[in-house]
């Protein structure tokens, strides 16, 4: 019987312990009953010859009960404390049993064909879709995902993230030369006349500003004239400059082939070529790029952007009513709905799951099975014995009970056959 106090057992183990004790009492009662019957029949068989059959049955019952008691007890401990060989099998061979169990699981369960066959017969995508399309389930997945994301964000070191962002930016943005790809990109824009919209926007903006800011031209040029020039001439010069500027801008607006527009086209064309082929232009761009990214202000802005983004994400993840959480829930429901209606998507998902499971089993089957072996090796032998006895001991007591009755029938049959065939018995 297990030595662990009842107060230290789980409710389920307490139920198993009571059932085990009850079956042990029943099996022991059957043995005692056979012993009592044997004594009575042995004492009275001279006066009542038919009791010899009862004696033989009781004798066989006792032998069967004692043999099965010995066999069951030998699994868990040494019968009567005697150092009999091949007893106390579980505590003495615990580690070997764990290794055998691990090998059995690895060989018969963690095998690629077994896993693929089982997964192929299971509509994983369909079942997942039917479960996920329900709002409570989608909300649950979103909540669990938010908890995981929050834990990951909190575990991240801000300094490490900033260093990673810096390294990635330097590797993918700063280190590559910008000139040739920028020149190719600009050349394609000019060839497709895609820059005309930007030119129109710039010209329109200048015209709007000029229309609304005529006063700004007062003194813009005249203040540079000699002091002896009359004030009337100052005003004339300023008004003339303003009107000419306004006339020029309106002319550029109206004429798609204006020389100023053509000059812009030519400048952009030359710039695109120089960015690809002129070392001086390319060097200027690289210097400007390095100056920009090496600026402490840019680094501070990057750190501030990360801190702001992290705080915003944590706030959104913590609020079940946030837009992020709601959109995540809706997206999960939509995925679930697609999984239940799209046969092609179901086949792809089922194939992905099966391939991933087979890959993991092929690569890590021994490591997975070793969990069983390592866990059993760490168990205390006495505690292991008690746990196993609690799990299967009640059924083993049925073996004792069955052995009692089978032994009784065998003893009766052997005695009856011997009495019938052997004279004088």
Coordinates of C-alpha atoms in Angstrom, one line a residue:
X1 CA 0.0 0.0 0.0
X2 CA 1.4 3.5 -0.8
X3 CA 3.2 5.2 2.1
X4 CA 2.2 8.7 1.0
X5 CA -0.2 10.4 3.5
X6 CA -3.7 11.0 2.2
X7 CA -3.4 14.7 2.8
X8 CA -0.5 14.9 0.3
X9 CA -2.4 13.2 -2.5
X10 CA -4.5 14.9 -5.2
X11 CA -8.3 14.3 -5.0
X12 CA -8.0 11.8 -8.0
X13 CA -5.2 9.9 -6.2
X14 CA -7.2 9.8 -3.0
X15 CA -10.1 8.1 -4.9
X16 CA -7.7 5.6 -6.5
X17 CA -6.1 4.9 -3.1
X18 CA -9.5 4.1 -1.5
X19 CA -10.4 1.9 -4.5
X20 CA -7.0 0.1 -4.2
X21 CA -7.5 -0.6 -0.5
X22 CA -11.0 -1.9 -1.1
X23 CA -9.8 -4.3 -3.8
X24 CA -6.9 -5.5 -1.7
X25 CA -9.4 -6.2 1.1
X26 CA -11.6 -8.2 -1.3
X27 CA -8.7 -10.2 -2.6
X28 CA -7.4 -10.9 0.9
X29 CA -11.0 -11.8 1.9
X30 CA -11.2 -14.4 -0.9
X31 CA -7.9 -15.9 0.3
X32 CA -9.1 -16.1 3.9
X33 CA -12.4 -17.6 2.7
X34 CA -10.6 -20.3 0.8
X35 CA -8.4 -21.0 3.8
X36 CA -11.4 -21.4 6.1
X37 CA -13.2 -23.7 3.6
X38 CA -10.0 -25.7 3.2
X39 CA -9.7 -26.2 7.0
X40 CA -13.4 -27.2 7.4
X41 CA -13.4 -29.5 4.4
X42 CA -10.1 -31.1 5.4
X43 CA -11.4 -31.8 8.9
X44 CA -14.7 -33.3 7.8
X45 CA -13.8 -35.1 4.6
X46 CA -13.4 -38.5 6.4
X47 CA -17.0 -38.3 7.4
X48 CA -18.3 -36.7 4.3
X49 CA -16.3 -37.9 1.3
X50 CA -17.7 -35.3 -1.1
X51 CA -16.0 -32.6 1.0
X52 CA -12.7 -33.9 -0.5
X53 CA -13.7 -32.1 -3.7
X54 CA -14.4 -28.9 -1.7
X55 CA -11.0 -29.3 0.0
X56 CA -9.2 -29.7 -3.4
X57 CA -11.0 -26.6 -4.8
X58 CA -10.1 -24.6 -1.7
X59 CA -6.5 -25.8 -1.8
X60 CA -6.2 -24.8 -5.5
X61 CA -7.9 -21.5 -4.7
X62 CA -5.3 -20.8 -1.9
X63 CA -2.4 -21.7 -4.2
X64 CA -3.7 -19.5 -7.0
X65 CA -4.4 -16.6 -4.6
X66 CA -0.9 -16.9 -3.0
X67 CA 0.8 -17.2 -6.4
X68 CA -0.9 -14.1 -7.8
X69 CA -0.3 -12.2 -4.6
X70 CA 3.4 -13.0 -4.9
X71 CA 3.4 -12.0 -8.6
X72 CA 1.5 -8.7 -8.1
X73 CA 3.5 -7.8 -5.0
X74 CA 6.8 -8.6 -6.7
X75 CA 6.1 -5.8 -9.2
X76 CA 6.2 -3.1 -6.5
X77 CA 8.2 -4.5 -3.6
X78 CA 9.9 -7.5 -2.1
X79 CA 7.2 -10.0 -0.8
X80 CA 7.4 -10.1 3.1
X81 CA 10.6 -8.1 2.8
X82 CA 12.6 -11.2 1.6
X83 CA 15.5 -10.6 -0.9
X84 CA 14.0 -12.9 -3.5
X85 CA 15.6 -12.5 -7.0
X86 CA 13.5 -10.7 -9.6
X87 CA 11.2 -9.0 -7.2
X88 CA 10.6 -5.2 -6.6
X89 CA 10.8 -5.0 -10.3
X90 CA 9.5 -1.4 -10.7
X91 CA 11.8 0.4 -8.2
X92 CA 14.9 -1.7 -9.0
X93 CA 14.5 -1.4 -12.8
X94 CA 12.9 2.1 -13.0
X95 CA 15.5 3.6 -15.2
X96 CA 15.5 0.6 -17.6
X97 CA 11.7 0.8 -17.8
X98 CA 11.9 4.5 -18.6
X99 CA 14.4 3.8 -21.4
X100 CA 12.3 1.0 -22.8
X101 CA 9.2 3.2 -22.7
X102 CA 11.0 6.1 -24.4
X103 CA 12.3 3.7 -27.1
X104 CA 8.8 2.2 -27.5
X105 CA 7.2 5.7 -28.0
X106 CA 10.0 6.7 -30.4
X107 CA 9.7 3.6 -32.5
X108 CA 6.0 3.2 -32.6
X109 CA 4.5 6.7 -32.3
X110 CA 7.2 9.2 -33.3
X111 CA 7.6 7.8 -36.8
X112 CA 7.0 9.8 -39.9
X113 CA 4.6 7.5 -41.7
X114 CA 2.5 7.1 -38.5
X115 CA 2.3 10.9 -38.0
X116 CA 1.5 11.6 -41.6
X117 CA -1.2 8.9 -41.8
X118 CA -2.9 10.2 -38.7
X119 CA -2.8 13.9 -39.8
X120 CA -3.9 13.0 -43.3
X121 CA -7.1 11.4 -41.9
X122 CA -7.8 14.5 -39.8
X123 CA -9.4 17.6 -41.3
X124 CA -7.2 19.9 -39.3
X125 CA -7.9 23.1 -41.3
X126 CA -11.6 22.5 -41.4
X127 CA -11.9 21.9 -37.6
X128 CA -9.6 24.8 -36.8
X129 CA -11.7 27.1 -39.1
X130 CA -15.0 26.0 -37.5
X131 CA -13.6 26.7 -34.1
X132 CA -11.9 29.9 -35.0
X133 CA -14.8 31.5 -36.8
X134 CA -16.8 31.7 -33.6
X135 CA -16.3 35.1 -31.9
X136 CA -15.5 33.9 -28.4
X137 CA -12.8 31.6 -29.7
X138 CA -11.3 34.3 -31.9
X139 CA -11.3 36.7 -29.0
X140 CA -9.6 34.0 -26.9
X141 CA -6.8 33.5 -29.4
X142 CA -6.4 37.3 -29.8
X143 CA -6.2 37.7 -26.0
X144 CA -3.6 34.9 -25.7
X145 CA -1.6 36.4 -28.7
X146 CA -1.8 39.8 -27.0
X147 CA -0.4 38.3 -23.8
X148 CA 2.5 36.7 -25.6
X149 CA 3.2 39.8 -27.6
X150 CA 3.2 41.9 -24.4
X151 CA 5.5 39.5 -22.7
X152 CA 7.9 39.6 -25.7
X153 CA 7.9 43.4 -25.8
X154 CA 8.5 43.7 -22.0
X155 CA 11.3 41.2 -22.3
X156 CA 13.1 43.1 -25.0
X157 CA 15.9 45.4 -24.0
X158 CA 15.3 48.9 -25.5
X159 CA 19.1 49.3 -25.9
X160 CA 19.4 46.0 -27.7
X161 CA 16.4 46.9 -30.0
X162 CA 17.9 50.3 -30.8
X163 CA 21.3 48.7 -31.6
X164 CA 19.5 46.1 -33.8
X165 CA 17.6 48.9 -35.6
X166 CA 20.9 50.8 -36.1
X167 CA 22.7 47.7 -37.4
X168 CA 19.9 46.9 -39.8
X169 CA 19.7 50.5 -41.0
X170 CA 23.4 50.7 -41.5
X171 CA 23.5 47.3 -43.3
X172 CA 20.6 47.8 -45.6
X173 CA 20.4 51.6 -45.9
X174 CA 23.7 53.3 -45.1
X175 CA 26.2 50.8 -46.4
X176 CA 24.7 50.2 -49.9
X177 CA 25.5 53.0 -52.4
X178 CA 22.5 55.2 -53.2
X179 CA 23.7 56.9 -56.4
X180 CA 23.1 54.3 -59.1
X181 CA 19.7 53.0 -57.9
X182 CA 18.5 56.5 -57.2
X183 CA 19.7 57.5 -60.7
X184 CA 17.9 54.6 -62.3
X185 CA 14.7 55.4 -60.4
X186 CA 14.9 59.1 -61.3
X187 CA 15.6 58.4 -64.9
X188 CA 12.5 56.2 -65.2
X189 CA 10.4 58.9 -63.6
X190 CA 11.6 61.5 -66.1
X191 CA 11.1 59.1 -69.0
X192 CA 7.5 58.5 -67.9
X193 CA 6.9 62.3 -67.4
X194 CA 5.8 61.4 -63.9
X195 CA 7.6 64.4 -62.5
X196 CA 5.3 66.9 -64.2
X197 CA 2.7 66.6 -61.4
X198 CA 5.4 67.7 -58.9
X199 CA 6.5 70.6 -61.2
X200 CA 2.8 71.7 -61.6
X201 CA 2.3 71.6 -57.8
X202 CA 5.5 73.6 -57.2
X203 CA 4.5 76.3 -59.8
X204 CA 0.9 76.5 -58.5
X205 CA 2.2 76.9 -54.9
X206 CA 4.5 79.7 -56.0
X207 CA 1.8 81.5 -58.0
X208 CA -0.6 81.2 -55.0
X209 CA 2.0 82.6 -52.7
X210 CA 2.8 85.5 -55.1
X211 CA -0.9 86.4 -55.5
X212 CA -1.3 86.5 -51.7
X213 CA 2.0 88.2 -50.7
X214 CA 2.6 91.2 -53.0
X215 CA 3.6 93.3 -50.0
X216 CA 6.5 91.0 -49.4
X217 CA 8.2 92.4 -52.5
X218 CA 8.3 95.9 -51.1
X219 CA 12.0 96.7 -50.5
X220 CA 13.1 93.2 -51.7
X221 CA 15.2 94.7 -54.5
X222 CA 15.0 98.5 -53.9
X223 CA 16.8 98.2 -50.5
X224 CA 19.9 97.2 -52.5
X225 CA 19.8 100.3 -54.7
X226 CA 22.1 103.3 -54.0
X227 CA 20.7 105.8 -51.5
X228 CA 20.7 108.6 -54.0
X229 CA 18.0 106.8 -56.2
X230 CA 14.6 108.5 -55.7
X231 CA 11.9 106.7 -53.6
X232 CA 9.6 106.7 -56.6
X233 CA 12.2 104.6 -58.5
X234 CA 12.4 102.2 -55.5
X235 CA 8.7 101.6 -55.7
X236 CA 8.8 101.2 -59.5
X237 CA 11.6 98.6 -59.2
X238 CA 9.8 96.6 -56.6
X239 CA 6.5 96.6 -58.5
X240 CA 8.2 95.7 -61.7
X241 CA 10.1 92.8 -60.1
X242 CA 6.8 91.5 -58.6
X243 CA 4.9 91.8 -61.8
X244 CA 7.6 90.1 -63.8
X245 CA 7.8 87.3 -61.3
X246 CA 4.0 86.9 -61.4
X247 CA 4.0 87.0 -65.2
X248 CA 6.8 84.4 -65.4
X249 CA 5.0 82.0 -63.1
X250 CA 1.7 82.4 -64.9
X251 CA 3.5 81.8 -68.2
X252 CA 5.1 78.6 -66.8
X253 CA 1.6 77.5 -65.6
X254 CA 0.1 78.0 -69.0
X255 CA 2.8 76.7 -71.3
X256 CA 3.6 73.0 -71.0
X257 CA 6.7 73.6 -73.2
X258 CA 8.0 76.7 -71.3
X259 CA 11.8 76.9 -71.2
X260 CA 11.7 76.7 -67.5
X261 CA 9.9 73.4 -67.6
X262 CA 12.3 72.2 -70.2
X263 CA 15.2 73.3 -68.0
X264 CA 13.8 71.3 -65.1
X265 CA 13.5 68.3 -67.4
X266 CA 17.1 68.7 -68.6
X267 CA 18.4 69.1 -65.1
X268 CA 16.6 66.0 -63.8
X269 CA 17.9 64.0 -66.8
X270 CA 21.5 65.1 -66.2
X271 CA 21.1 64.4 -62.5
X272 CA 19.8 60.9 -63.2
X273 CA 22.8 60.3 -65.4
X274 CA 25.3 61.8 -63.0
X275 CA 24.0 59.7 -60.1
X276 CA 24.7 56.6 -62.1
X277 CA 28.0 57.6 -63.8
X278 CA 29.6 60.7 -62.3
X279 CA 31.9 59.9 -59.3
X280 CA 31.7 63.5 -58.0
X281 CA 27.9 63.5 -57.9
X282 CA 27.8 60.1 -56.3
X283 CA 30.4 61.1 -53.7
X284 CA 28.3 64.2 -52.8
X285 CA 25.2 62.1 -52.2
X286 CA 27.1 59.5 -50.1
X287 CA 28.6 62.3 -48.0
X288 CA 25.2 63.8 -47.4
X289 CA 23.8 60.4 -46.5
X290 CA 26.5 59.7 -44.0
X291 CA 26.1 63.1 -42.5
X292 CA 22.4 62.5 -42.1
X293 CA 22.6 59.1 -40.5
X294 CA 25.6 59.9 -38.3
X295 CA 23.8 62.9 -36.8
X296 CA 23.0 62.4 -33.1
X297 CA 19.6 64.0 -33.6
X298 CA 18.7 61.2 -36.1
X299 CA 19.7 58.6 -33.5
X300 CA 17.7 60.3 -30.8
X301 CA 14.7 60.4 -33.2
X302 CA 15.0 56.7 -33.9
X303 CA 15.1 55.9 -30.1
X304 CA 12.2 58.1 -29.5
X305 CA 10.2 56.5 -32.3
X306 CA 10.9 53.0 -30.9
X307 CA 9.9 54.1 -27.4
X308 CA 6.7 55.7 -28.7
X309 CA 5.8 52.7 -30.9
X310 CA 6.5 50.2 -28.0
X311 CA 4.3 52.3 -25.5
X312 CA 1.5 52.5 -28.1
X313 CA 1.6 48.7 -28.8
X314 CA 1.6 47.9 -25.1
X315 CA -1.4 50.1 -24.5
X316 CA -3.3 48.7 -27.5
X317 CA -2.5 45.1 -26.5
X318 CA -3.7 45.6 -23.0
X319 CA -7.1 47.1 -24.0
X320 CA -9.6 44.5 -25.2
X321 CA -11.6 47.3 -26.9
X322 CA -8.6 48.8 -28.8
X323 CA -8.6 49.0 -32.5
X324 CA -5.7 46.6 -32.7
X325 CA -7.4 43.9 -30.6
X326 CA -10.7 44.3 -32.5
X327 CA -9.0 44.1 -35.9
X328 CA -7.0 41.0 -34.8
X329 CA -10.3 39.3 -33.6
X330 CA -12.0 40.1 -36.9
X331 CA -9.0 38.9 -38.9
X332 CA -9.0 35.6 -37.0
X333 CA -12.7 35.1 -37.6
X334 CA -12.2 35.8 -41.3
X335 CA -9.4 33.3 -41.5
X336 CA -11.7 30.8 -39.8
X337 CA -14.5 31.4 -42.2
X338 CA -12.1 31.0 -45.2
X339 CA -10.8 27.7 -43.7
X340 CA -14.3 26.3 -43.6
X341 CA -15.2 27.3 -47.2
X342 CA -12.0 27.3 -49.2
X343 CA -11.1 23.7 -50.2
X344 CA -7.8 24.7 -51.7
X345 CA -6.8 26.6 -48.6
X346 CA -7.8 23.6 -46.5
X347 CA -5.6 21.3 -48.5
X348 CA -2.6 23.7 -48.3
X349 CA -2.9 24.2 -44.6
X350 CA -3.3 20.4 -44.0
X351 CA -0.3 19.8 -46.1
X352 CA 1.8 22.5 -44.3
X353 CA 0.8 21.1 -40.9
X354 CA 1.6 17.5 -41.9
X355 CA 4.9 18.5 -43.5
X356 CA 5.9 20.5 -40.4
X357 CA 5.0 17.7 -38.0
X358 CA 6.9 15.1 -40.0
X359 CA 9.9 17.4 -40.2
X360 CA 9.9 17.9 -36.4
X361 CA 9.4 14.2 -35.8
X362 CA 12.2 13.2 -38.1
X363 CA 14.6 15.7 -36.7
X364 CA 13.7 15.7 -33.0
X365 CA 12.1 12.3 -32.4
X366 CA 15.0 11.1 -30.2
X367 CA 15.0 14.3 -28.2
X368 CA 11.2 14.1 -27.7
X369 CA 11.4 10.5 -26.6
X370 CA 14.3 11.3 -24.3
X371 CA 11.9 13.5 -22.2
X372 CA 10.3 10.3 -21.0
X373 CA 13.6 8.6 -20.2
X374 CA 15.0 11.6 -18.4
X375 CA 11.8 12.3 -16.5
X376 CA 11.6 8.7 -15.3
X377 CA 15.3 8.7 -14.2
X378 CA 14.7 11.8 -12.1
X379 CA 11.7 10.2 -10.3
X380 CA 12.2 8.8 -6.7
X381 CA 12.0 5.0 -6.9
X382 CA 9.6 4.8 -3.9
X383 CA 7.4 7.6 -5.1
X384 CA 7.4 6.1 -8.6
X385 CA 6.3 2.7 -7.2
X386 CA 3.5 4.3 -5.3
X387 CA 2.3 6.4 -8.2
X388 CA 2.2 3.4 -10.6
X389 CA 0.5 1.2 -8.0
X390 CA -2.2 3.8 -7.5
X391 CA -2.8 3.9 -11.2
X392 CA -2.9 0.2 -12.0
X393 CA -2.9 -1.5 -8.6
X394 CA -6.7 -1.8 -8.4
X395 CA -6.8 -3.8 -11.7
X396 CA -3.9 -6.0 -10.5
X397 CA -6.0 -6.9 -7.4
X398 CA -8.6 -8.3 -9.8
X399 CA -5.8 -10.6 -11.0
X400 CA -5.4 -11.9 -7.4
X401 CA -9.2 -12.4 -7.2
X402 CA -9.4 -14.1 -10.5
X403 CA -6.4 -16.3 -9.6
X404 CA -8.3 -17.4 -6.5
X405 CA -11.3 -18.6 -8.4
X406 CA -9.3 -20.0 -11.3
X407 CA -7.0 -21.9 -8.9
X408 CA -10.1 -23.3 -7.1
X409 CA -11.6 -24.5 -10.4
X410 CA -8.2 -25.9 -11.5
X411 CA -7.7 -27.7 -8.1
X412 CA -11.2 -29.2 -8.4
X413 CA -10.7 -30.3 -12.0
X414 CA -7.3 -31.9 -11.2
X415 CA -8.6 -33.7 -8.2
X416 CA -11.7 -34.9 -10.0
X417 CA -9.7 -36.2 -13.0
X418 CA -7.1 -37.9 -10.7
X419 CA -9.9 -39.4 -8.6
X420 CA -11.6 -40.8 -11.8
X421 CA -8.5 -42.1 -13.5
X422 CA -6.2 -43.2 -10.7
X423 CA -7.5 -46.1 -8.6
X424 CA -7.3 -45.8 -4.9
X425 CA -7.2 -42.0 -4.8

